[in-house]
Amino acid sequence: MSNEEEFGMEDLVEQAMEVTLEYEEEKSSDILKEYYSIIDPKLRKMKWGYKPSKSVDFGKTDQSLLNHIRNGVTFLSQLQRTLTELDRDFSDSKLRKSIALFVVHDIHKLRTVDGAEEEFNVDKRLVTEIVEDSGLEEFCDLNTESYYSAVKASHKSWNAKIARSPEFGNLSPFVRLADSIASSPTPEDAASSRSQKVLEEKFTDLEFRHHQLREEKGVLTNIINRSISQYMKEKERPLLTIYSDGCLYITEKEKEEIEIDEEVFKEILGHFMDDIKEAHDNFSNPIKLSDSITGGRLGSYNASPEYYFYAGLETISKGFVVKGIGAAESDNRATDSMISDIQTASEISGIEIEEGRKVIGYGRIVATFYKEILSEEMGLNDGLEVLGEIFNAEDSASRLQDISDEQDSELTTGGKWNYSLPIAQEFLDSEIDGKEIEDFEPVKLAENLSERLLDKISEQELEEELMGEFQKEIKAYLSDLIVLNATDHTVEQPDVFDEYTGKSRSKVCNICNRSTFGNKGDMETNKSDTGLQSGFSNFKNLGASKPESQILCKPCQVEFGLRNIEGGQSSDYRIFFHLIPDYFYTPESWSLAENIVQEIGNGKLQLERIAEKVIGDEFTESDDYLGNMADDDGWDVLHSTMGEFKNNFGVQILEYQRSNSGSALNDTSVHFLSIFTGLLTAQISGSRAVISEKPVNTDGSNFDEMVKIDCGKSQVLSVTGETVSIQKLDEKYGGLDYSSELEAKLKAFASLIRLGYGVERKDSLFAKYLRVCRNNELPGSKLLKMIVRDQGPGNAGYHLREAEVVDKILGDTMTENKLDHLSELGYRIAIPKSYKAYAVERPFREAVKAVTKTDNDLGKEDYKNLVSGRLRKGLERTDQTFSRSKDDLDTEKGFGERVDEFADFFVDEIFYGLCDGKPGKMKRKSNNFADAYYSGILKRKNNGN
C-alpha cells in the first residue's frame, strides 16, 4: 500500500458509516456519523481509550471508557432504528440529546476520591471543560445544568444525586438504558431484569430477547451468529447488539417467546445453509470457485463434500464447466496419452474427434457431470441418455450405449471415463440458440449447462447425498452450539466420551475435542489445508515425529476451509489475534471494526516507527498506527483470516506472520513483538483480545482482562505478564502519568523495542533483551549502557526517556526512584566532562568501594563517614568531573555539605535500603545500580540542569 493510499481513522469511519448496511438495508444514522466525526476523535485524544469504565479490580470485565461510550452511543442509534420498526417514538432530537448526555455520564470515573460519598460530587467546571473539549457544544444544544445532572444522577445508587434539569429527567431512562446495555458483557446479561426494568420506564409493552453460542470458532460461528439474527428479524425481533457469542433483540411482549424446537431449528439451519453459500465470492462466483476444484488428470474433476456445503450443487456445476473450458483453451499441446485416448474413443464410437486439448477440456466437463453427479442417481445407459440431452449429443450417446464390455474397458481403463470425448466433440460441433459453442463466454455457457443438468436431477436430495455425513455433522454442531432464549434443541451427537477416555483418543479433534459420526479417516486433514504447523494439538503433547495430518472434527475442517479459501502460504511463525468486542457491536460499529481490521490486515508494519510514535506524548493509536501500517518500507506481517467474507459478525481474527528469510528468528523474539502489535491492534479496533498460537480460541470471551496472552515462554511472560488490564496503576508505579496498566505496558514495550533497536537492528536479539529485563532490577538502564558501549555515547540522549519508562514499568520502580534521586544529588557534586562511563559513574563507584572495601562491621554513621571521606578525596583529585558553585546551584550548601548529603542518602537508601547493609549484596547489585545512576546523570546533563 503506498503512502498516497493511506487511510486514517476518520477515513475508515466515513467509509463504514457511508456503506449501506446489508443487514438493515438502509443508511447509517446521520447523528451517529456526526458523533464519530466530531466527538469520538476528541475522546481518543483525551485518552479515554486507556481510562477504565469497568475493570477487574472492581470484579468486572475490562472495558475502556471510550468503548463504553461507543457502546452506549451506537446502541442508542440502533435502538432508534428498531423502535421505528416497532412504530414507537424516539425522535432525532431525543437521540441527539441522549447521546450527548451519555457521553458525560461517567466522567466521575476520571477522578480519584477518598470515599464513596464523594464519588458524584463532581465540580461543575470539570463538566463544562469536558463538554467543550469533547465537541459536545457543536454536536448538541443542551445547557450546562442538563450535562451536570447527567453526571450526578445517571446512576441509581445510594450515593448518586438528584437531577435538577427537567430535560435530563425526561431523557434519563434512555441514558440509563444505554448505560445498562453498554455495561453488559454478555447477551444474557443484557437481557436481564436490570435492563428490562429501565426499558419499561419508557416502553412497558416491549422486552428483550437474546441468543447465545456455546463457543466461538471464528468465521463459521460468525456466519451462524448472523444467520440466527436473520431468522429473528423475520420473526419481527429486530437486532440491537452483536456479541462475539450471540445477539440481543427487542420485541413486543405480546409476541410469544421463541423456543428452539425441531421446526425452529430447521428454519435456522436453512438460513445458515443459504448464508454460507453467499458468504464469500469464491462460493458464488464460478470463476473463483474453479480454483478450488481439483482433479483433471484422469479426465474429470471433483469437489470435496464440504464444497457442496459451502457453494451448493448449482455453483459447483458451473465451476466444473469454467474449469474445463480453461483446460480446453490451454496453449499447451496435447500429450501422447491424450492423443491415444482420443484415437481409441473415436475408433469405438465411430465419430471423428479432433486431436488436441480442446476436446480434452470439454470432455472433462462431460465426464465430471457423469462421474461426480449423475452416477449418484442413475446407471450408465440412463446417464448417457441424459448427457446426450444436456450436450446436444444424442447421436454419440446412442452409439456409446451399444458398445461391448471389452470396448467399455478400453474407455474406462485406469479410472478414466473416455465416453466423454465423443460427446464433447459432438457438443463442440453443435449450436445453442444459433450460436456456436466456442463463441460463448465461459460463465454464460456454464449457466446454460448447469441449468440443463439441474433440470434432470433432484437437486436438493442429490446435494445432500453428495455432502454425505457432512451435513449431519454440521447439524449436530449447530444443535450443540445454539441457545435461544435459554432453550436449545437436541439431535444425535457424536459420542466423544468413549473416545476421549480411550487410550489413543484417535477420534477426538485436536482443536475442540469433538468427535465424528464417521471414522478416523474422515477426521484426518492435511496440514496444508489448515495452515497449522504439523502436530498441533490443544490437548496433548506430541513426540518428535510430526504427522502430516491433523485430526479435526467437521466443524473445525469447515472453519479452516473457510479461512484458507483464498490460499496463502504458512509462515515459520504464526501468532493469532482473536479480537473480541468490548463488549458488543451494532451493525455500524461492526462495519467500522471490520474496516479497521481489513485495513490493518492489508497493510505493512514498520515496528520501530510505530514504537517511536507510541512513546510520544501526542500518540493517537488510530492515526499513528494506521499511518505506519501503510508504510512501503515495513514488513508485511499482518493478515486478516476473515478475508472477504460477508454475512457474518462476531469476532475478528488477525495473523501475525514472520518467516526467517535469512535472519534467524526465535520464538521468544517473535512472541514479544507480536504481543506489542496485538495490544495496539486491540486498542485501535476497540476490542479485547486473546493473543495466542492457537488458531481457534477455544476459551472464547471467558476472561476478564483487556488482553489475555496465551503464547510465549516464561521468558516472555515474565516481562509481559499473562494478562493486560485496563485497571488503574498500582501504587508501585507512582509518579507515572499513565491512565491504566494497559497504557503503561504499551509505553514500556514500545520503549523496550526502541532500546533494542538502538543496540542493534536485529529482531532475534529481543530474546537477549528480555533476559536483561528478567535478570536486572533496572533493565532500561542496562540497555541504555549497552547502546553507549556498542554505538557510542552520542545516541544515548535519544533513549533516556525510554530507559526510564522500562525501569519503572518492567523493572523496580522504587529502586529506580531512589537511584534517580541519588543521581540528582551526585550531579550537584560531580558533573562529568564526558559521557564515558568511568567519568559519569565516578561518585557512585567511589561510594560502593567505600562500603565494600572494609573488613570491619561498621554502623551507619561510620559508613557515611567512609563514603563522604572517600568522595571528597577522589573528586578533588580527578580531572574527569567538576563541581558548580553555590551560586550556580542556587543553594546555601557548600561542596562538603553536598557530599555529606550524597553520602547520607547512599548509605540510608541504597546500601541499607536496597542491600540490607550487606557489602556482598551491594557489590553484586552495583553494576546494575551504576547503569541507573548513569542514566540519571545523562538525563540531567542533557537537560542542562
Coordinates of N, CA and C in Angstrom, one line a residue, residues 6-149:
E6 N -2.9 5.9 2.0 CA -3.1 5.8 3.5 C -4.5 6.1 3.9
F7 N -5.0 5.4 4.9 CA -6.2 5.7 5.5 C -6.0 6.0 6.9
G8 N -6.6 7.1 7.4 CA -6.6 7.4 8.8 C -7.9 6.9 9.4
M9 N -8.0 7.0 10.7 CA -9.3 6.6 11.4 C -10.5 7.3 10.9
E10 N -10.4 8.6 10.6 CA -11.5 9.3 10.1 C -12.0 8.8 8.8
D11 N -11.0 8.4 7.9 CA -11.4 7.9 6.6 C -12.2 6.6 6.8
L12 N -11.7 5.7 7.7 CA -12.4 4.4 7.9 C -13.8 4.6 8.5
V13 N -13.9 5.6 9.4 CA -15.2 5.9 10.0 C -16.2 6.3 8.9
E14 N -15.7 7.2 8.0 CA -16.5 7.7 6.9 C -16.9 6.6 6.0
Q15 N -16.0 5.7 5.7 CA -16.3 4.6 4.8 C -17.3 3.7 5.5
A16 N -17.1 3.4 6.8 CA -18.0 2.5 7.5 C -19.4 3.1 7.6
M17 N -19.5 4.4 7.8 CA -20.8 5.0 8.0 C -21.6 5.2 6.7
E18 N -20.8 5.3 5.6 CA -21.5 5.6 4.3 C -22.0 4.3 3.6
V19 N -21.5 3.2 3.9 CA -21.9 2.0 3.2 C -23.3 1.6 3.6
T20 N -24.1 1.1 2.7 CA -25.4 0.6 3.0 C -25.2 -0.7 3.9
L21 N -25.9 -0.7 5.0 CA -25.8 -1.9 5.9 C -26.6 -3.0 5.3
E22 N -25.9 -4.1 5.0 CA -26.6 -5.2 4.3 C -27.7 -5.8 5.3
Y23 N -27.4 -5.7 6.6 CA -28.4 -6.3 7.5 C -29.7 -5.4 7.5
E24 N -29.5 -4.1 7.6 CA -30.6 -3.3 7.8 C -31.2 -2.7 6.5
E25 N -30.4 -2.8 5.4 CA -30.9 -2.3 4.1 C -31.2 -0.9 4.1
E26 N -30.4 -0.1 4.9 CA -30.6 1.4 4.9 C -29.3 2.0 5.4
K27 N -29.2 3.3 5.2 CA -28.0 4.0 5.5 C -27.9 4.2 7.1
S28 N -26.7 4.4 7.5 CA -26.4 4.7 8.9 C -27.0 6.0 9.3
S29 N -27.3 6.2 10.6 CA -27.8 7.4 11.1 C -26.9 8.6 10.9
D30 N -27.4 9.7 10.4 CA -26.5 10.9 10.3 C -26.0 11.4 11.6
I31 N -26.9 11.2 12.7 CA -26.4 11.6 14.0 C -25.3 10.8 14.5
L32 N -25.3 9.5 14.2 CA -24.2 8.6 14.6 C -22.9 9.0 13.8
K33 N -23.1 9.3 12.6 CA -21.9 9.8 11.8 C -21.3 11.1 12.4
E34 N -22.2 11.9 12.8 CA -21.7 13.2 13.5 C -20.9 12.9 14.8
Y35 N -21.4 11.9 15.5 CA -20.7 11.5 16.7 C -19.3 11.1 16.4
Y36 N -19.2 10.2 15.4 CA -17.9 9.6 15.0 C -17.0 10.7 14.4
S37 N -17.5 11.7 13.8 CA -16.7 12.7 13.1 C -16.3 13.9 14.0
I38 N -17.2 14.2 15.0 CA -17.0 15.3 15.9 C -16.4 14.9 17.2
I39 N -17.1 14.0 17.9 CA -16.8 13.7 19.3 C -15.8 12.6 19.5
D40 N -15.9 11.5 18.8 CA -15.0 10.3 19.0 C -13.6 10.7 18.9
P41 N -13.1 11.4 17.8 CA -11.7 11.7 17.7 C -11.2 12.5 18.9
K42 N -12.0 13.4 19.5 CA -11.6 14.2 20.6 C -11.5 13.3 21.9
L43 N -12.4 12.3 22.0 CA -12.3 11.4 23.2 C -11.0 10.6 23.1
R44 N -10.7 10.2 21.9 CA -9.4 9.4 21.7 C -8.2 10.2 22.1
K45 N -8.2 11.5 21.7 CA -7.1 12.4 22.0 C -7.0 12.7 23.5
M46 N -8.2 12.6 24.2 CA -8.2 12.8 25.6 C -7.9 11.5 26.4
K47 N -7.5 10.5 25.6 CA -7.0 9.2 26.2 C -8.1 8.4 26.9
W48 N -9.3 8.6 26.5 CA -10.4 7.8 27.1 C -10.3 6.3 26.8
G49 N -9.5 6.0 25.7 CA -9.3 4.6 25.4 C -8.4 3.9 26.3
Y50 N -7.7 4.6 27.2 CA -6.9 4.0 28.2 C -7.4 4.2 29.6
K51 N -8.6 4.8 29.8 CA -9.1 5.0 31.1 C -10.2 4.0 31.3
P52 N -10.3 3.4 32.5 CA -11.3 2.3 32.8 C -12.7 2.8 33.0
S53 N -13.6 2.2 32.4 CA -15.0 2.3 32.8 C -15.4 1.2 33.7
K54 N -15.0 -0.1 33.3 CA -15.2 -1.3 34.1 C -13.8 -1.9 34.2
S55 N -13.5 -2.5 35.3 CA -12.1 -3.2 35.3 C -12.1 -4.3 36.3
V56 N -11.1 -5.2 36.2 CA -11.1 -6.4 37.0 C -10.8 -6.0 38.5
D57 N -10.3 -4.9 38.8 CA -10.1 -4.6 40.2 C -11.4 -4.3 40.9
F58 N -12.5 -4.1 40.2 CA -13.8 -4.0 40.8 C -14.7 -5.2 40.5
G59 N -14.0 -6.3 40.1 CA -14.8 -7.5 39.8 C -15.5 -7.5 38.5
K60 N -15.2 -6.7 37.6 CA -15.9 -6.6 36.3 C -15.0 -7.0 35.2
T61 N -15.6 -7.2 34.0 CA -14.8 -7.5 32.8 C -14.3 -6.1 32.3
D62 N -13.0 -6.1 31.9 CA -12.4 -4.8 31.5 C -13.2 -4.2 30.4
Q63 N -13.4 -2.9 30.5 CA -14.0 -2.1 29.4 C -13.4 -0.6 29.5
S64 N -12.9 -0.1 28.4 CA -12.3 1.2 28.5 C -13.5 2.2 28.5
L65 N -13.2 3.4 29.0 CA -14.3 4.5 29.0 C -14.7 4.8 27.5
L66 N -13.7 4.8 26.6 CA -14.0 5.1 25.2 C -15.0 4.0 24.6
N67 N -14.7 2.8 24.9 CA -15.5 1.7 24.3 C -16.9 1.7 25.0
H68 N -16.9 2.1 26.3 CA -18.2 2.2 27.0 C -19.1 3.2 26.3
I69 N -18.5 4.4 26.1 CA -19.3 5.5 25.4 C -19.7 5.0 24.0
R70 N -18.8 4.4 23.3 CA -19.1 4.0 21.9 C -20.3 3.0 22.0
N71 N -20.2 2.0 22.9 CA -21.3 1.1 23.0 C -22.6 1.7 23.3
G72 N -22.7 2.6 24.2 CA -23.9 3.3 24.5 C -24.4 4.1 23.4
V73 N -23.5 4.8 22.7 CA -24.0 5.7 21.6 C -24.5 4.9 20.4
T74 N -23.7 3.8 20.1 CA -24.2 3.0 18.9 C -25.5 2.3 19.3
F75 N -25.6 1.9 20.6 CA -26.8 1.2 21.0 C -28.0 2.2 20.8
L76 N -27.9 3.4 21.3 CA -29.0 4.4 21.2 C -29.4 4.6 19.7
S77 N -28.4 4.6 18.8 CA -28.7 4.8 17.4 C -29.5 3.6 16.9
Q78 N -29.0 2.4 17.3 CA -29.7 1.2 16.8 C -31.1 1.1 17.5
L79 N -31.2 1.5 18.7 CA -32.5 1.5 19.4 C -33.5 2.4 18.6
Q80 N -33.1 3.5 18.2 CA -34.0 4.4 17.4 C -34.5 3.7 16.2
R81 N -33.6 3.0 15.5 CA -34.0 2.3 14.2 C -35.0 1.2 14.6
T82 N -34.7 0.4 15.6 CA -35.6 -0.7 15.9 C -37.0 -0.2 16.5
L83 N -36.9 0.9 17.2 CA -38.2 1.4 17.7 C -39.1 1.9 16.6
T84 N -38.4 2.5 15.5 CA -39.1 2.9 14.4 C -39.8 1.7 13.7
E85 N -39.1 0.6 13.6 CA -39.7 -0.6 13.0 C -40.9 -1.1 13.8
L86 N -40.9 -0.8 15.1 CA -41.9 -1.3 16.0 C -43.0 -0.2 16.2
D87 N -42.9 0.9 15.4 CA -43.9 2.0 15.5 C -43.9 2.7 16.9
R88 N -42.7 2.9 17.4 CA -42.5 3.6 18.7 C -41.7 4.9 18.4
D89 N -41.9 5.9 19.2 CA -41.3 7.2 19.0 C -39.9 7.3 19.7
F90 N -38.9 7.7 19.0 CA -37.6 8.1 19.6 C -37.0 9.0 18.5
S91 N -37.4 10.3 18.6 CA -37.1 11.3 17.6 C -35.6 11.6 17.5
D92 N -35.2 12.2 16.4 CA -33.8 12.6 16.2 C -33.3 13.5 17.3
S93 N -34.2 14.4 17.7 CA -33.8 15.4 18.7 C -33.6 14.6 20.1
K94 N -34.4 13.7 20.4 CA -34.2 12.9 21.6 C -32.9 12.0 21.5
L95 N -32.7 11.5 20.3 CA -31.5 10.7 20.2 C -30.3 11.5 20.3
R96 N -30.2 12.6 19.7 CA -29.0 13.5 19.8 C -28.7 13.9 21.2
K97 N -29.8 14.3 21.9 CA -29.6 14.8 23.3 C -29.2 13.6 24.2
S98 N -29.8 12.4 24.0 CA -29.5 11.3 24.8 C -28.0 10.9 24.6
I99 N -27.5 10.9 23.4 CA -26.1 10.6 23.1 C -25.2 11.6 23.8
A100 N -25.6 12.9 23.7 CA -24.7 13.9 24.4 C -24.7 13.7 25.9
L101 N -25.8 13.4 26.5 CA -25.8 13.2 27.9 C -25.1 11.9 28.3
F102 N -25.2 10.9 27.5 CA -24.5 9.7 27.8 C -23.0 9.9 27.7
V103 N -22.5 10.7 26.8 CA -21.0 10.9 26.7 C -20.4 11.4 28.0
V104 N -21.2 12.2 28.8 CA -20.6 12.8 30.0 C -21.0 12.0 31.3
H105 N -21.9 11.0 31.1 CA -22.5 10.5 32.4 C -21.5 9.8 33.3
D106 N -20.3 9.4 32.8 CA -19.4 8.6 33.6 C -18.1 9.4 33.9
I107 N -18.1 10.7 33.8 CA -16.9 11.5 34.0 C -16.4 11.5 35.4
H108 N -17.3 11.1 36.3 CA -16.9 11.0 37.7 C -15.7 9.9 37.8
K109 N -15.6 9.0 36.8 CA -14.6 8.0 36.9 C -13.2 8.5 36.5
L110 N -13.2 9.8 36.0 CA -11.9 10.4 35.7 C -11.2 10.9 36.9
R111 N -11.9 10.9 38.0 CA -11.4 11.5 39.3 C -11.1 10.3 40.3
T112 N -10.2 10.6 41.2 CA -9.9 9.7 42.3 C -10.4 10.4 43.6
V113 N -11.3 9.7 44.3 CA -11.8 10.3 45.5 C -11.6 9.3 46.7
D114 N -11.6 9.9 47.9 CA -11.3 9.1 49.1 C -12.4 8.2 49.5
G115 N -13.7 8.6 49.3 CA -14.8 7.8 49.8 C -15.9 7.8 48.8
A116 N -16.8 6.8 48.9 CA -17.9 6.7 48.0 C -18.9 7.9 48.1
E117 N -18.9 8.5 49.3 CA -19.8 9.7 49.5 C -19.4 10.8 48.5
E118 N -18.1 10.9 48.1 CA -17.7 12.0 47.2 C -17.7 11.6 45.7
E119 N -18.1 10.3 45.4 CA -18.0 9.8 44.1 C -18.6 10.7 43.0
F120 N -19.9 11.2 43.3 CA -20.6 12.0 42.3 C -20.6 13.5 42.6
N121 N -19.7 13.9 43.6 CA -19.6 15.3 43.8 C -18.6 15.9 42.8
V122 N -19.0 16.0 41.6 CA -18.1 16.5 40.5 C -18.2 18.0 40.4
D123 N -17.1 18.6 40.3 CA -17.1 20.1 40.1 C -17.7 20.4 38.8
K124 N -18.6 21.4 38.8 CA -19.3 21.8 37.5 C -18.3 22.3 36.5
R125 N -17.1 22.9 37.0 CA -16.1 23.3 36.0 C -15.5 22.2 35.2
L126 N -15.4 21.0 35.8 CA -14.9 19.8 35.1 C -15.9 19.4 34.0
V127 N -17.2 19.5 34.4 CA -18.3 19.1 33.4 C -18.2 20.1 32.2
T128 N -18.1 21.4 32.5 CA -18.0 22.4 31.4 C -16.8 22.1 30.5
E129 N -15.7 21.8 31.2 CA -14.4 21.6 30.4 C -14.6 20.4 29.5
I130 N -15.2 19.3 30.0 CA -15.3 18.1 29.2 C -16.3 18.4 28.0
V131 N -17.4 19.1 28.3 CA -18.3 19.4 27.2 C -17.6 20.2 26.1
E132 N -16.8 21.2 26.5 CA -16.1 22.0 25.5 C -15.0 21.2 24.8
D133 N -14.2 20.4 25.5 CA -13.1 19.7 24.9 C -13.6 18.5 24.0
S134 N -14.7 18.0 24.3 CA -15.2 16.8 23.5 C -16.0 17.2 22.3
G135 N -16.3 18.4 22.1 CA -17.1 18.9 20.9 C -18.5 18.8 21.1
L136 N -19.0 18.5 22.3 CA -20.5 18.4 22.5 C -21.2 19.7 22.3
E137 N -20.5 20.8 22.5 CA -21.2 22.1 22.2 C -21.6 22.2 20.7
E138 N -20.7 21.7 19.9 CA -21.0 21.7 18.4 C -22.1 20.7 18.1
F139 N -22.1 19.6 18.8 CA -22.9 18.4 18.5 C -24.4 18.6 18.9
C140 N -24.6 19.3 20.0 CA -25.9 19.3 20.6 C -26.1 20.6 21.4
D141 N -27.3 21.1 21.4 CA -27.7 22.3 22.1 C -28.4 21.9 23.5
L142 N -27.5 21.8 24.5 CA -28.0 21.4 25.8 C -27.4 22.4 26.8
N143 N -28.1 22.7 27.9 CA -27.5 23.6 28.9 C -26.6 22.9 29.8
T144 N -25.8 23.6 30.5 CA -24.8 23.0 31.5 C -25.5 22.2 32.6
E145 N -26.7 22.7 33.0 CA -27.4 22.0 34.1 C -27.8 20.6 33.7
S146 N -28.2 20.5 32.4 CA -28.6 19.1 31.9 C -27.4 18.2 31.9
Y147 N -26.2 18.7 31.5 CA -25.0 17.8 31.5 C -24.6 17.5 32.9
Y148 N -24.7 18.5 33.8 CA -24.4 18.3 35.2 C -25.3 17.3 35.9
S149 N -26.6 17.3 35.5 CA -27.5 16.3 36.0 C -27.2 14.9 35.6

